[in-house]
Short mmCIF file of C-alpha atoms in Angstrom, two decimals:
data_model
loop_
_atom_site.label_atom_id
_atom_site.label_comp_id
_atom_site.label_asym_id
_atom_site.label_seq_id
_atom_site.Cartn_x
_atom_site.Cartn_y
_atom_site.Cartn_z
CA MET A 8 0.11 0.07 -0.09
CA ASN A 9 1.34 3.46 -0.75
CA ALA A 10 1.80 5.99 2.25
CA ILE A 11 1.68 8.73 0.27
CA ALA A 12 -0.53 9.34 -3.04
CA PHE A 13 -0.29 12.99 -4.17
CA THR A 14 -2.53 12.90 -7.01
CA ASP A 15 -2.88 16.45 -9.41
CA VAL A 16 -1.88 18.47 -6.19
CA SER A 17 -2.80 22.47 -6.44
CA ARG A 18 -2.48 24.90 -4.79
CA SER A 19 -2.54 28.80 -5.02
CA TYR A 20 -2.30 31.83 -2.53
CA GLY A 21 -4.17 34.72 -4.57
CA ASN A 22 -1.88 34.91 -7.23
CA VAL A 23 0.61 32.52 -6.61
CA LEU A 24 0.71 29.15 -7.89
CA ALA A 25 2.68 27.30 -4.65
CA VAL A 26 2.02 23.56 -6.30
CA ASP A 27 1.75 23.08 -9.71
CA GLY A 28 0.02 19.33 -10.37
CA LEU A 29 1.62 17.44 -8.22
CA ASN A 30 1.67 13.48 -8.61
CA LEU A 31 3.43 11.95 -6.39
CA THR A 32 3.31 7.54 -4.59
CA VAL A 33 5.34 7.04 -1.51
CA GLU A 34 5.36 2.87 -0.63
CA THR A 35 5.10 2.46 2.81
CA GLY A 36 8.22 1.53 4.40
CA ARG A 37 10.50 3.82 2.13
CA THR A 38 12.63 6.80 2.52
CA VAL A 39 12.29 9.29 0.26
CA ALA A 40 13.97 12.75 0.50
CA LEU A 41 11.61 15.97 -1.03
CA LEU A 42 14.49 18.15 -2.56
CA GLY A 43 14.28 21.71 -3.63
CA PRO A 44 15.19 24.69 -3.76
CA ASN A 45 13.71 27.41 -1.25
CA GLY A 46 10.15 28.42 -3.03
CA ALA A 47 10.13 25.44 -4.40
CA GLY A 48 6.83 24.47 -2.72
CA LYS A 49 8.52 21.63 -0.10
CA SER A 50 6.48 23.30 2.96
CA THR A 51 2.97 23.55 1.44
CA SER A 52 3.25 20.36 0.34
CA ILE A 53 4.28 19.21 3.62
CA ASN A 54 0.93 20.97 5.32
CA MET A 55 -1.57 20.13 2.94
CA LEU A 56 -0.34 16.27 3.60
CA LEU A 57 -0.38 16.94 7.35
CA GLY A 58 -3.84 18.38 6.85
CA LEU A 59 -2.91 22.58 7.97
CA ILE A 60 -3.76 23.71 5.05
CA ARG A 61 -6.10 22.89 2.21
CA PRO A 62 -5.56 21.88 -1.58
CA SER A 63 -6.56 24.54 -4.05
CA GLY A 64 -7.25 21.12 -6.50
CA GLY A 65 -6.99 17.59 -7.00
CA ARG A 66 -6.37 15.02 -4.00
CA ILE A 67 -4.57 13.33 -1.14
CA GLU A 68 -4.12 10.23 0.95
CA LEU A 69 -1.95 8.92 3.62
CA PHE A 70 -2.45 5.08 3.88
CA GLY A 71 -6.06 5.21 1.80
CA ARG A 72 -7.12 7.90 4.04
CA PRO A 73 -7.44 11.58 3.97
CA PRO A 74 -4.61 13.49 5.93
CA GLU A 75 -7.19 14.96 8.71
CA GLN A 76 -8.15 11.38 9.40
CA ALA A 77 -4.62 9.53 8.90
CA VAL A 78 -3.33 12.33 11.31
CA ALA A 79 -6.25 11.87 13.68
CA ARG A 80 -5.56 8.23 14.23
CA GLY A 81 -2.18 8.42 15.22
CA GLU A 82 -0.63 7.06 12.12
CA VAL A 83 1.60 10.80 11.25
CA GLY A 84 4.09 12.22 13.54
CA ALA A 85 6.29 15.81 12.01
CA MET A 86 8.72 18.20 12.88
CA LEU A 87 7.72 21.21 11.14
CA GLN A 88 9.95 24.52 10.29
CA ASP A 89 8.47 26.75 13.03
CA GLY A 90 7.19 24.91 16.06
CA GLU A 91 8.79 26.57 19.62
CA LEU A 92 8.08 24.37 22.67
CA ILE A 93 6.12 25.43 25.64
CA PRO A 94 9.23 27.31 27.66
CA GLU A 95 7.94 26.45 31.30
CA LEU A 96 7.64 22.62 30.93
CA THR A 97 10.87 19.86 30.94
CA VAL A 98 11.91 17.91 28.25
CA ARG A 99 10.70 15.30 29.80
CA GLU A 100 6.89 17.00 30.41
CA LEU A 101 6.89 17.69 26.94
CA VAL A 102 7.60 14.32 25.38
CA ASP A 103 5.56 12.47 27.94
CA PHE A 104 2.77 14.88 27.31
CA VAL A 105 2.27 14.17 23.28
CA ARG A 106 3.27 10.62 23.49
CA GLY A 107 0.22 10.57 25.19
CA LEU A 108 -1.67 11.90 22.79
CA TYR A 109 -1.53 8.50 20.62
CA PRO A 110 -2.40 5.53 20.49
CA GLU A 111 0.39 2.83 21.02
CA PRO A 112 3.56 4.95 21.53
CA LEU A 113 6.90 4.53 21.96
CA ASP A 114 8.22 4.07 25.33
CA LEU A 115 9.51 7.43 26.96
CA ASP A 116 12.90 6.39 27.50
CA ALA A 117 13.46 5.04 24.77
CA ILE A 118 12.40 7.93 23.12
CA LEU A 119 14.88 10.66 25.28
CA GLN A 120 17.25 7.83 24.30
CA MET A 121 16.56 8.19 20.44
CA ALA A 122 16.71 12.34 20.37
CA ASP A 123 19.64 11.99 22.60
CA LEU A 124 18.20 14.28 25.00
CA THR A 125 18.07 11.89 28.41
CA ASP A 126 20.81 14.19 29.43
CA LEU A 127 18.36 17.21 29.10
CA ALA A 128 14.82 15.43 30.53
CA GLY A 129 14.95 17.52 33.61
CA ARG A 130 16.40 20.76 31.73
CA ARG A 131 13.06 23.86 30.93
CA ALA A 132 12.23 23.98 27.31
CA GLY A 133 13.07 27.89 27.67
CA LYS A 134 16.69 26.76 28.25
CA LEU A 135 17.43 25.05 25.69
CA SER A 136 19.62 26.11 22.53
CA GLY A 137 18.50 25.44 19.09
CA GLY A 138 20.08 22.42 17.83
CA GLN A 139 18.54 20.82 21.43
CA SER A 140 15.00 21.73 20.67
CA GLN A 141 14.65 20.79 17.45
CA ARG A 142 16.15 17.24 18.98
CA VAL A 143 13.05 18.17 21.12
CA ARG A 144 10.61 18.30 18.27
CA PHE A 145 12.52 15.10 16.57
CA ALA A 146 11.31 13.76 19.76
CA LEU A 147 7.57 14.74 19.59
CA ALA A 148 7.44 13.66 16.52
CA VAL A 149 8.43 10.51 16.73
CA ALA A 150 6.77 10.00 20.17
CA GLY A 151 3.09 8.06 19.64
CA ALA A 152 5.20 5.27 17.10
CA PRO A 153 3.74 6.94 13.88
CA ARG A 154 3.98 4.37 10.94
CA LEU A 155 4.63 8.14 8.95
CA LEU A 156 7.40 10.21 10.11
CA VAL A 157 7.52 13.67 8.62
CA LEU A 158 10.94 16.37 8.57
CA ASP A 159 10.69 19.94 7.47
CA GLU A 160 14.27 21.26 6.71
CA PRO A 161 14.36 19.46 10.14
CA THR A 162 18.58 19.62 10.56
CA ALA A 163 18.04 23.59 10.18
CA ALA A 164 19.12 24.91 13.26
CA MET A 165 21.98 22.12 13.34
CA ASP A 166 25.64 21.25 13.32
CA VAL A 167 27.71 19.01 11.79
CA GLU A 168 28.01 16.92 14.56
CA SER A 169 24.68 17.27 15.06
CA ARG A 170 23.40 16.86 11.78
CA GLN A 171 25.00 12.96 11.87
CA ARG A 172 23.87 12.35 15.68
CA PHE A 173 19.67 13.30 13.82
CA TRP A 174 20.29 11.65 10.51
CA ALA A 175 21.54 8.53 12.67
CA ALA A 176 18.46 8.45 14.75
CA MET A 177 16.29 9.08 11.66
CA ARG A 178 17.73 5.71 10.01
CA ASP A 179 17.05 4.09 12.93
CA TYR A 180 13.44 4.83 13.35
CA ALA A 181 12.80 4.37 9.87
CA ALA A 182 14.13 0.04 10.18
CA GLY A 183 11.65 -0.52 12.02
CA GLY A 184 9.54 -0.95 8.72
CA ARG A 185 8.43 2.90 9.03
CA THR A 186 7.49 5.64 6.02
CA VAL A 187 9.67 8.60 6.22
CA LEU A 188 9.45 11.71 4.15
CA PHE A 189 12.00 14.57 4.85
CA ALA A 190 12.41 18.14 2.91
CA THR A 191 15.57 19.49 2.37
CA HIS A 192 17.26 21.80 0.07
CA TYR A 193 20.30 19.81 0.75
CA LEU A 194 21.90 17.46 -1.73
CA GLU A 195 24.22 15.87 0.44
CA GLU A 196 21.76 14.76 2.49
CA ALA A 197 18.71 13.59 0.62
CA ASP A 198 21.85 11.70 -1.32
CA GLU A 199 22.88 10.19 1.69
CA ASN A 200 19.83 9.33 4.46
CA SER A 201 17.19 8.44 1.23
CA ASP A 202 16.44 5.32 -0.84
CA ARG A 203 14.65 7.36 -3.01
CA VAL A 204 14.86 11.22 -3.66
CA ILE A 205 12.05 13.67 -5.62
CA VAL A 206 13.08 16.40 -6.66
CA VAL A 207 10.98 19.20 -6.88
CA ALA A 208 10.69 23.25 -8.09
CA ARG A 209 8.33 25.82 -8.97
CA GLY A 210 6.01 23.36 -7.18
CA ARG A 211 6.01 20.60 -9.67
CA VAL A 212 8.26 17.44 -9.84
CA VAL A 213 11.57 17.69 -11.80
CA ALA A 214 13.38 14.54 -11.15
CA ASP A 215 12.19 11.49 -9.16
CA GLY A 216 14.78 8.54 -8.85
CA THR A 217 17.65 7.00 -7.20
CA ALA A 218 20.35 9.57 -5.57
CA ALA A 219 22.97 8.76 -8.08
CA GLN A 220 19.95 8.60 -11.36
CA ILE A 221 19.73 12.36 -10.38
CA LYS A 222 23.21 13.30 -10.11
CA ALA A 223 23.51 12.11 -13.04
CA LYS A 224 20.35 13.96 -14.71
CA ALA A 225 22.11 17.31 -13.07
CA GLY A 226 25.35 16.70 -14.41
CA GLY A 227 27.34 17.96 -11.19
CA HIS A 228 30.04 15.76 -10.62
CA ALA A 229 34.13 16.36 -10.49
CA VAL A 230 36.82 14.50 -11.46
CA ARG A 231 39.80 16.17 -10.78
CA PHE A 232 43.76 14.40 -10.87
CA THR A 233 46.98 16.44 -11.27
CA LEU A 234 47.84 16.84 -14.95
CA ASP A 235 51.32 18.55 -14.66
CA GLY A 236 52.74 19.43 -18.12
CA GLN A 237 50.59 17.05 -19.58
CA SER A 238 48.37 17.88 -22.71
CA ALA A 239 44.14 18.07 -21.83
CA ALA A 240 43.95 17.45 -25.94
CA GLY A 241 40.96 14.73 -25.59
CA LEU A 242 39.59 15.05 -22.22
CA ASP A 243 36.20 16.83 -23.82
CA ALA A 244 35.82 14.11 -25.97
CA LEU A 245 35.50 10.91 -22.84
CA PRO A 246 32.43 9.64 -21.95
CA GLY A 247 29.78 11.97 -19.20
CA VAL A 248 32.02 14.84 -19.57
CA SER A 249 30.71 18.64 -20.65
CA ALA A 250 33.60 20.96 -19.30
CA VAL A 251 36.88 20.69 -19.24
CA GLU A 252 39.07 23.18 -17.14
CA VAL A 253 43.07 23.20 -16.54
CA THR A 254 44.03 25.40 -13.31
CA GLY A 255 47.38 25.55 -11.97
CA GLY A 256 48.52 21.94 -13.54
CA THR A 257 45.13 20.31 -11.82
CA ALA A 258 42.51 19.24 -14.67
CA THR A 259 38.97 19.39 -13.68
CA LEU A 260 36.05 17.49 -15.37
CA ARG A 261 32.08 18.40 -15.48
CA THR A 262 31.27 14.95 -15.68
CA ALA A 263 27.66 13.63 -15.45
CA ASP A 264 28.86 9.88 -15.70
CA PRO A 265 31.91 9.62 -13.37
CA ASP A 266 32.47 5.81 -13.19
CA ALA A 267 32.12 5.74 -17.62
CA THR A 268 35.07 9.10 -17.32
CA VAL A 269 37.25 7.84 -15.04
CA ALA A 270 36.78 4.13 -16.61
CA ALA A 271 37.80 5.71 -19.67
CA LEU A 272 40.20 8.41 -18.26
CA TYR A 273 42.09 5.14 -17.44
CA ARG A 274 41.81 2.54 -20.14
CA GLY A 275 41.05 4.92 -22.87
CA THR A 276 44.21 7.34 -22.86
CA SER A 277 47.86 7.00 -22.18
CA LEU A 278 47.95 10.07 -19.49
CA GLU A 279 49.71 9.61 -15.94
CA ILE A 280 47.08 10.29 -13.55
CA ARG A 281 47.98 11.51 -10.03
CA ASP A 282 45.52 12.57 -7.08
CA LEU A 283 42.45 11.69 -8.63
CA ARG A 284 39.71 13.07 -7.14
CA LEU A 285 35.31 12.55 -6.64
CA ALA A 286 33.58 15.02 -6.04
CA GLY A 287 29.69 15.08 -5.63
CA ALA A 288 27.09 16.26 -6.81
CA ASP A 289 27.99 20.73 -6.33
CA LEU A 290 24.36 21.68 -5.30
CA GLU A 291 24.25 24.79 -7.64
CA ASP A 292 25.01 22.95 -10.90
CA ALA A 293 22.59 20.44 -9.55
CA PHE A 294 19.09 22.90 -9.52
CA LEU A 295 20.52 24.69 -12.30
CA ALA A 296 20.55 21.63 -14.82
CA LEU A 297 16.99 20.45 -13.24
CA THR A 298 15.45 23.50 -12.41
CA ARG A 299 16.11 25.45 -15.53
CA GLU A 300 13.10 26.06 -17.99
CA PRO A 301 12.58 23.77 -20.38
CA MET B 21 -7.56 15.75 28.19
CA PRO B 22 -6.75 15.13 31.97
CA ASN B 23 -3.23 15.31 31.13
CA HIS B 24 -3.29 18.03 29.39
CA ILE B 25 -4.65 20.07 31.65
CA ARG B 26 -2.44 18.95 34.22
CA VAL B 27 0.20 20.11 31.61
CA GLU B 28 -0.97 23.61 31.27
CA ILE B 29 -1.96 24.41 34.84
CA LEU B 30 2.05 23.30 35.63
CA ARG B 31 3.38 25.41 33.27
CA MET B 32 1.41 28.31 34.44
CA LEU B 33 2.17 27.88 38.08
CA ARG B 34 5.78 28.33 36.76
CA ASN B 35 5.31 31.37 35.27
CA LYS B 36 6.04 34.22 37.64
CA ARG B 37 3.88 37.04 35.61
CA TYR B 38 1.08 34.84 36.70
CA VAL B 39 2.06 33.95 40.21
CA ILE B 40 2.89 37.61 40.38
CA PHE B 41 -0.01 39.60 38.91
CA VAL B 42 -2.70 36.77 39.49
CA VAL B 43 -2.55 34.94 42.76
CA ALA B 44 -0.53 37.28 44.56
CA PHE B 45 -1.38 41.12 43.64
CA PRO B 46 -5.31 40.99 44.10
CA VAL B 47 -4.54 39.72 48.08
CA VAL B 48 -1.78 42.57 47.95
CA LEU B 49 -4.44 44.82 47.04
CA TYR B 50 -6.86 43.62 49.64
CA VAL B 51 -5.03 43.98 52.94
CA LEU B 52 -3.73 47.78 51.18
CA PHE B 53 -7.96 48.72 50.60
CA CYS B 54 -8.35 47.55 54.22
CA ASN B 55 -6.39 48.73 55.72
CA ILE B 56 -6.86 52.07 54.26
CA VAL B 57 -10.31 51.47 55.05
CA ALA B 58 -10.31 50.93 57.97
CA GLY B 59 -7.96 53.86 58.98
CA GLN B 60 -10.14 56.58 57.30
CA ALA B 61 -13.56 55.73 59.63
CA SER B 62 -14.84 53.35 61.92
CA SER B 63 -18.25 52.69 60.02
CA GLY B 64 -17.74 49.75 57.99
CA GLY B 65 -15.58 47.46 60.28
CA GLY B 66 -16.84 44.28 58.97
CA GLY B 67 -19.16 44.93 56.19
CA ALA B 68 -16.46 46.81 54.06
CA ALA B 69 -13.87 44.04 54.69
CA ALA B 70 -16.89 41.85 53.14
CA TYR B 71 -17.16 44.16 50.38
CA LEU B 72 -13.31 44.38 49.33
CA MET B 73 -13.18 40.58 49.85
CA VAL B 74 -15.70 40.10 47.38
CA SER B 75 -14.15 43.13 44.76
CA MET B 76 -10.99 42.06 44.81
CA GLY B 77 -11.16 38.36 44.40
CA ALA B 78 -13.49 39.51 41.41
CA TYR B 79 -10.56 41.09 40.35
CA GLY B 80 -8.33 38.29 41.14
CA ALA B 81 -10.45 35.47 39.06
CA LEU B 82 -11.34 38.46 36.23
CA SER B 83 -7.41 38.88 36.14
CA ALA B 84 -6.83 35.02 36.41
CA SER B 85 -8.39 34.64 33.37
CA ILE B 86 -7.48 36.76 31.13
CA MET B 87 -3.83 37.19 32.05
CA SER B 88 -3.99 33.16 31.79
CA THR B 89 -5.58 32.62 28.14
CA ALA B 90 -5.24 35.85 25.58
CA VAL B 91 -1.58 35.84 25.67
CA PRO B 92 -0.17 32.51 25.74
CA TRP B 93 -2.96 31.82 24.12
CA ALA B 94 -1.75 34.25 20.72
CA GLN B 95 1.58 32.79 21.32
CA GLU B 96 1.15 29.70 21.78
CA ARG B 97 -0.44 30.31 17.83
CA GLN B 98 2.24 32.33 16.32
CA ALA B 99 5.03 29.94 18.03
CA GLY B 100 3.49 26.94 15.91
CA TRP B 101 2.61 24.98 19.46
CA LEU B 102 -1.06 24.94 17.65
CA ARG B 103 0.24 23.34 14.94
CA GLN B 104 2.34 20.83 16.96
CA LEU B 105 -0.95 19.91 18.18
CA GLN B 106 -2.95 20.14 15.60
CA ILE B 107 -0.45 17.14 13.80
CA THR B 108 -1.27 15.00 16.53
CA PRO B 109 -4.47 12.77 17.40
CA LEU B 110 -6.32 15.03 19.73
CA PRO B 111 -9.03 16.83 18.22
CA GLY B 112 -9.45 20.51 18.09
CA TRP B 113 -12.62 20.82 19.94
CA SER B 114 -10.39 19.20 22.55
CA ILE B 115 -7.36 21.65 22.94
CA ILE B 116 -9.95 24.63 23.36
CA LEU B 117 -12.39 22.62 26.01
CA THR B 118 -8.93 22.59 28.22
CA LYS B 119 -7.67 25.68 27.79
CA LEU B 120 -11.29 26.88 29.21
CA VAL B 121 -11.23 24.07 31.88
CA SER B 122 -7.51 24.80 32.49
CA THR B 123 -8.74 28.72 33.18
CA LEU B 124 -11.46 27.67 35.61
CA LEU B 125 -8.57 25.56 37.48
CA LEU B 126 -5.95 28.60 37.75
CA ALA B 127 -8.79 31.13 38.84
CA LEU B 128 -9.42 29.22 42.01
CA PRO B 129 -6.01 30.27 43.99
CA SER B 130 -7.09 34.04 43.59
CA LEU B 131 -9.99 33.68 44.52
CA ALA B 132 -9.34 31.09 47.26
CA LEU B 133 -6.51 33.95 48.66
CA VAL B 134 -8.79 36.34 49.49
CA PHE B 135 -11.17 34.68 50.87
CA VAL B 136 -9.09 33.03 53.13
CA VAL B 137 -7.30 36.00 54.14
CA ALA B 138 -10.45 37.29 54.96
CA MET B 139 -11.97 35.35 56.81
CA THR B 140 -8.25 34.83 58.79
CA THR B 141 -7.01 39.01 59.09
CA GLN B 142 -10.62 40.91 58.71
CA GLY B 143 -13.05 39.17 60.72
CA VAL B 144 -15.47 38.37 57.89
CA SER B 145 -17.59 35.59 58.71
CA LEU B 146 -20.40 34.29 57.01
CA ALA B 147 -22.59 30.95 57.55
CA PRO B 148 -20.74 27.76 55.53
CA GLY B 149 -23.92 27.81 52.85
CA ARG B 150 -22.86 31.37 52.15
CA TRP B 151 -19.38 30.76 51.76
CA ALA B 152 -20.01 28.24 49.21
CA LEU B 153 -22.65 29.85 47.53
CA LEU B 154 -20.45 32.85 47.40
CA PHE B 155 -17.15 30.44 46.11
CA LEU B 156 -19.77 28.83 43.61
CA GLY B 157 -21.16 31.64 42.43
CA MET B 158 -18.15 33.79 41.91
CA TRP B 159 -15.88 30.72 40.54
CA ILE B 160 -18.45 29.76 37.59
CA GLY B 161 -19.00 33.57 36.90
CA ILE B 162 -16.17 34.36 35.32
CA LEU B 163 -16.88 32.30 32.02
CA PRO B 164 -17.92 35.31 30.27
CA PHE B 165 -13.77 36.41 31.22
CA ALA B 166 -12.06 33.44 30.24
CA ALA B 167 -14.25 33.23 26.53
CA LEU B 168 -13.34 37.37 26.42
CA GLY B 169 -9.39 36.06 26.84
CA LEU B 170 -9.58 33.61 24.56
CA ALA B 171 -11.44 35.44 21.72
CA VAL B 172 -8.99 37.65 22.08
CA GLY B 173 -5.75 35.34 22.25
CA SER B 174 -7.12 33.46 18.79
CA LEU B 175 -8.25 36.89 16.95
CA VAL B 176 -4.94 38.68 17.65
CA PRO B 177 -1.15 38.41 17.37
CA PRO B 178 0.44 38.28 20.50
CA ASP B 179 1.84 41.89 20.50
CA THR B 180 -1.30 43.09 20.31
CA ALA B 181 -2.76 40.90 22.78
CA GLN B 182 -0.76 42.11 25.93
CA PRO B 183 -1.89 45.42 25.54
CA ALA B 184 -5.57 43.94 25.10
CA ALA B 185 -6.05 42.02 27.31
CA MET B 186 -4.50 44.49 29.99
CA ILE B 187 -7.20 47.61 28.96
CA GLY B 188 -9.96 43.90 28.85
CA MET B 189 -8.65 42.93 32.56
CA PHE B 190 -8.60 46.75 33.97
CA GLY B 191 -11.19 48.79 31.58
CA LEU B 192 -13.89 45.56 33.11
CA ALA B 193 -12.50 45.88 36.89
CA ILE B 194 -12.32 49.79 37.35
CA LEU B 195 -15.68 50.01 35.52
CA GLY B 196 -17.09 47.49 36.69
CA GLY B 197 -16.82 48.77 39.82
CA LEU B 198 -14.00 46.38 41.95
CA TRP B 199 -11.57 49.15 42.39
CA PHE B 200 -13.63 51.60 43.38
CA PRO B 201 -17.21 51.44 44.17
CA VAL B 202 -20.45 52.19 41.72
CA ASP B 203 -22.36 54.32 43.96
CA THR B 204 -19.23 57.23 43.94
CA MET B 205 -19.48 57.01 40.12
CA PRO B 206 -21.48 59.87 37.60
CA ALA B 207 -24.81 58.96 36.31
CA THR B 208 -22.93 57.99 32.89
CA MET B 209 -20.51 56.18 34.43
CA GLN B 210 -23.19 54.12 36.59
CA THR B 211 -25.40 53.10 33.27
CA ILE B 212 -21.88 51.78 31.94
CA ALA B 213 -20.91 49.99 34.99
CA HIS B 214 -24.58 48.04 35.15
CA ALA B 215 -24.20 46.72 31.73
CA LEU B 216 -21.12 45.39 32.13
CA PRO B 217 -20.21 41.69 33.29
CA SER B 218 -17.90 42.75 36.12
CA PHE B 219 -20.09 45.00 37.08
CA SER B 220 -23.40 42.25 37.07
CA TYR B 221 -20.61 39.04 38.29
CA ALA B 222 -19.11 41.29 41.18
CA ASP B 223 -22.75 42.22 42.56
CA ILE B 224 -23.38 39.26 42.39
CA GLY B 225 -20.95 38.24 45.19
CA TRP B 226 -21.82 42.00 46.99
CA ASN B 227 -25.29 40.77 47.43
CA LEU B 228 -24.96 36.95 48.87
CA VAL B 229 -22.24 38.67 51.76
CA SER B 230 -25.02 41.25 52.89
CA GLY B 231 -26.96 38.68 52.87
CA GLN B 232 -29.34 39.21 50.13
CA ALA B 233 -30.05 36.73 47.16
CA PRO B 234 -28.61 38.09 44.10
CA PRO B 235 -30.32 40.04 41.61
CA LEU B 236 -31.44 38.47 39.06
CA GLN B 237 -30.82 40.97 36.85
CA ASP B 238 -27.45 40.21 37.87
CA VAL B 239 -27.65 36.82 37.29
CA VAL B 240 -29.16 37.27 33.61
CA THR B 241 -26.14 40.09 32.80
CA THR B 242 -23.80 37.76 33.62
CA LEU B 243 -25.18 35.40 31.51
CA VAL B 244 -25.41 36.86 28.11
CA TRP B 245 -22.32 37.87 28.62
CA ALA B 246 -21.41 34.28 28.67
CA VAL B 247 -23.35 33.15 25.21
CA VAL B 248 -22.24 36.26 24.04
CA LEU B 249 -18.43 36.04 25.11
CA GLY B 250 -18.46 32.15 24.17
CA ALA B 251 -19.55 32.05 21.07
CA ALA B 252 -17.28 35.20 20.10
CA ALA B 253 -14.54 32.66 21.16
CA VAL B 254 -15.48 29.33 19.47
CA PHE B 255 -16.16 31.55 16.55
CA ALA B 256 -12.53 33.35 17.24
CA TYR B 257 -10.94 29.57 17.34
CA ARG B 258 -12.43 27.88 14.16
CA ARG B 259 -11.47 31.31 12.14
CA ALA B 260 -7.86 30.48 13.82
CA THR B 261 -7.81 26.95 13.03
CA ALA B 262 -9.54 26.50 10.05
CA ARG B 263 -7.78 24.79 7.07
CA ALA B 264 -7.46 27.72 4.66
#
């Protein structure tokens, strides 16, 4: 069964069309990234999915039901972008309260541990840092053991280490066969933490597939190596390569297919390749490539 | 819902503004006023202390019901806590009903404190049945003010809710004769006072402590305001939580 199904969903604010005929389905048990630049319609889509705003057109179903029903049955948990906590309550009190609203919640201590809050359980929410509050909001989202977990740009206020821990916790949660949908504008996050990436721009799906497929489509990989005095002639004819730059003895090949490019570099040329480095798709380039007007 | 109510009460009891302005302030004012009156004339005695007990009890309950609703509620709406609750299985009617019940409970401390101080330090004495009736009447009678606070909290952002709550609270208290008796006001002010729920509410108490039955007109006025403001609160809440 599909956990999420959007059928021709649109939403406008006045004259602005935020979501424009969105069609997508997410199977139960998948971890899916909703990737797009700011203003792509990610948050609007998520708010519609949670039943907080109504679509102007089209239909949304969660586990075959309208969003409000799925929410009322405790099947959905979410971490929204803006959500302050009650400053006078402690972390434990907040988590325990929200957990009590669901029919079959997780164990309190297990939630605190998963969200790395055990040491902060007695602290009042008003005294938490931005990253700590973010962890509490994650704890509130998973507290009811929802079948569908929705995260809207969850790592926005976190430092690098917190991010890594956060994604580890998310993967733990998803490992139980649960469905996760998260919105992000970081390609790396989508790449590392999902098994499918849906790229949205201007309120539409512009690409849908595994991270590798998306990157290939975006054509944003860079293969670099030390060229020294050797000739760069013919490098632009290698498979997948779209551009070649040589600066300070280093060659940079822009490629849509780094595997094929590197293989051809070794087998098809007589160059002496040293210091080979591969860089992931560049965010800017990827978006420009994917979201360009047709 | 019991757990939600518990959480709401807990957070307000930890809120310094609530404890100082709602619980402590009315009883301090009460003792102060009693001393002023006692210093001015020996006429009032127990009667004045009982009258002031109702005035300050009413003021405390009024401020409790507006202060624990308007601003916290506006903040929760704006800051996203309401959305956090809306994406849980908690139904919308339960959220607002919890607020109302919590407000009723949060008005108890200031009301009880003024009564206890009146009994123990000012020598106010009533028959047990009359105490019970007074307490119950002055407790349930805050419904219009709780509804007003919730309506304000649903309609305006926190920056506006703060002054609106203050104006509503002091306006109702002063114009309704809780600080200075209505009899001492000019005629026009008296007419205004008699139409306000703060006057009709307190007047029920003043009549009860002076050994009379509450006038029907007071009961009707309070009820009408409760219905009108209650409808406004429900309308405002639905508007605030409507899925756009």
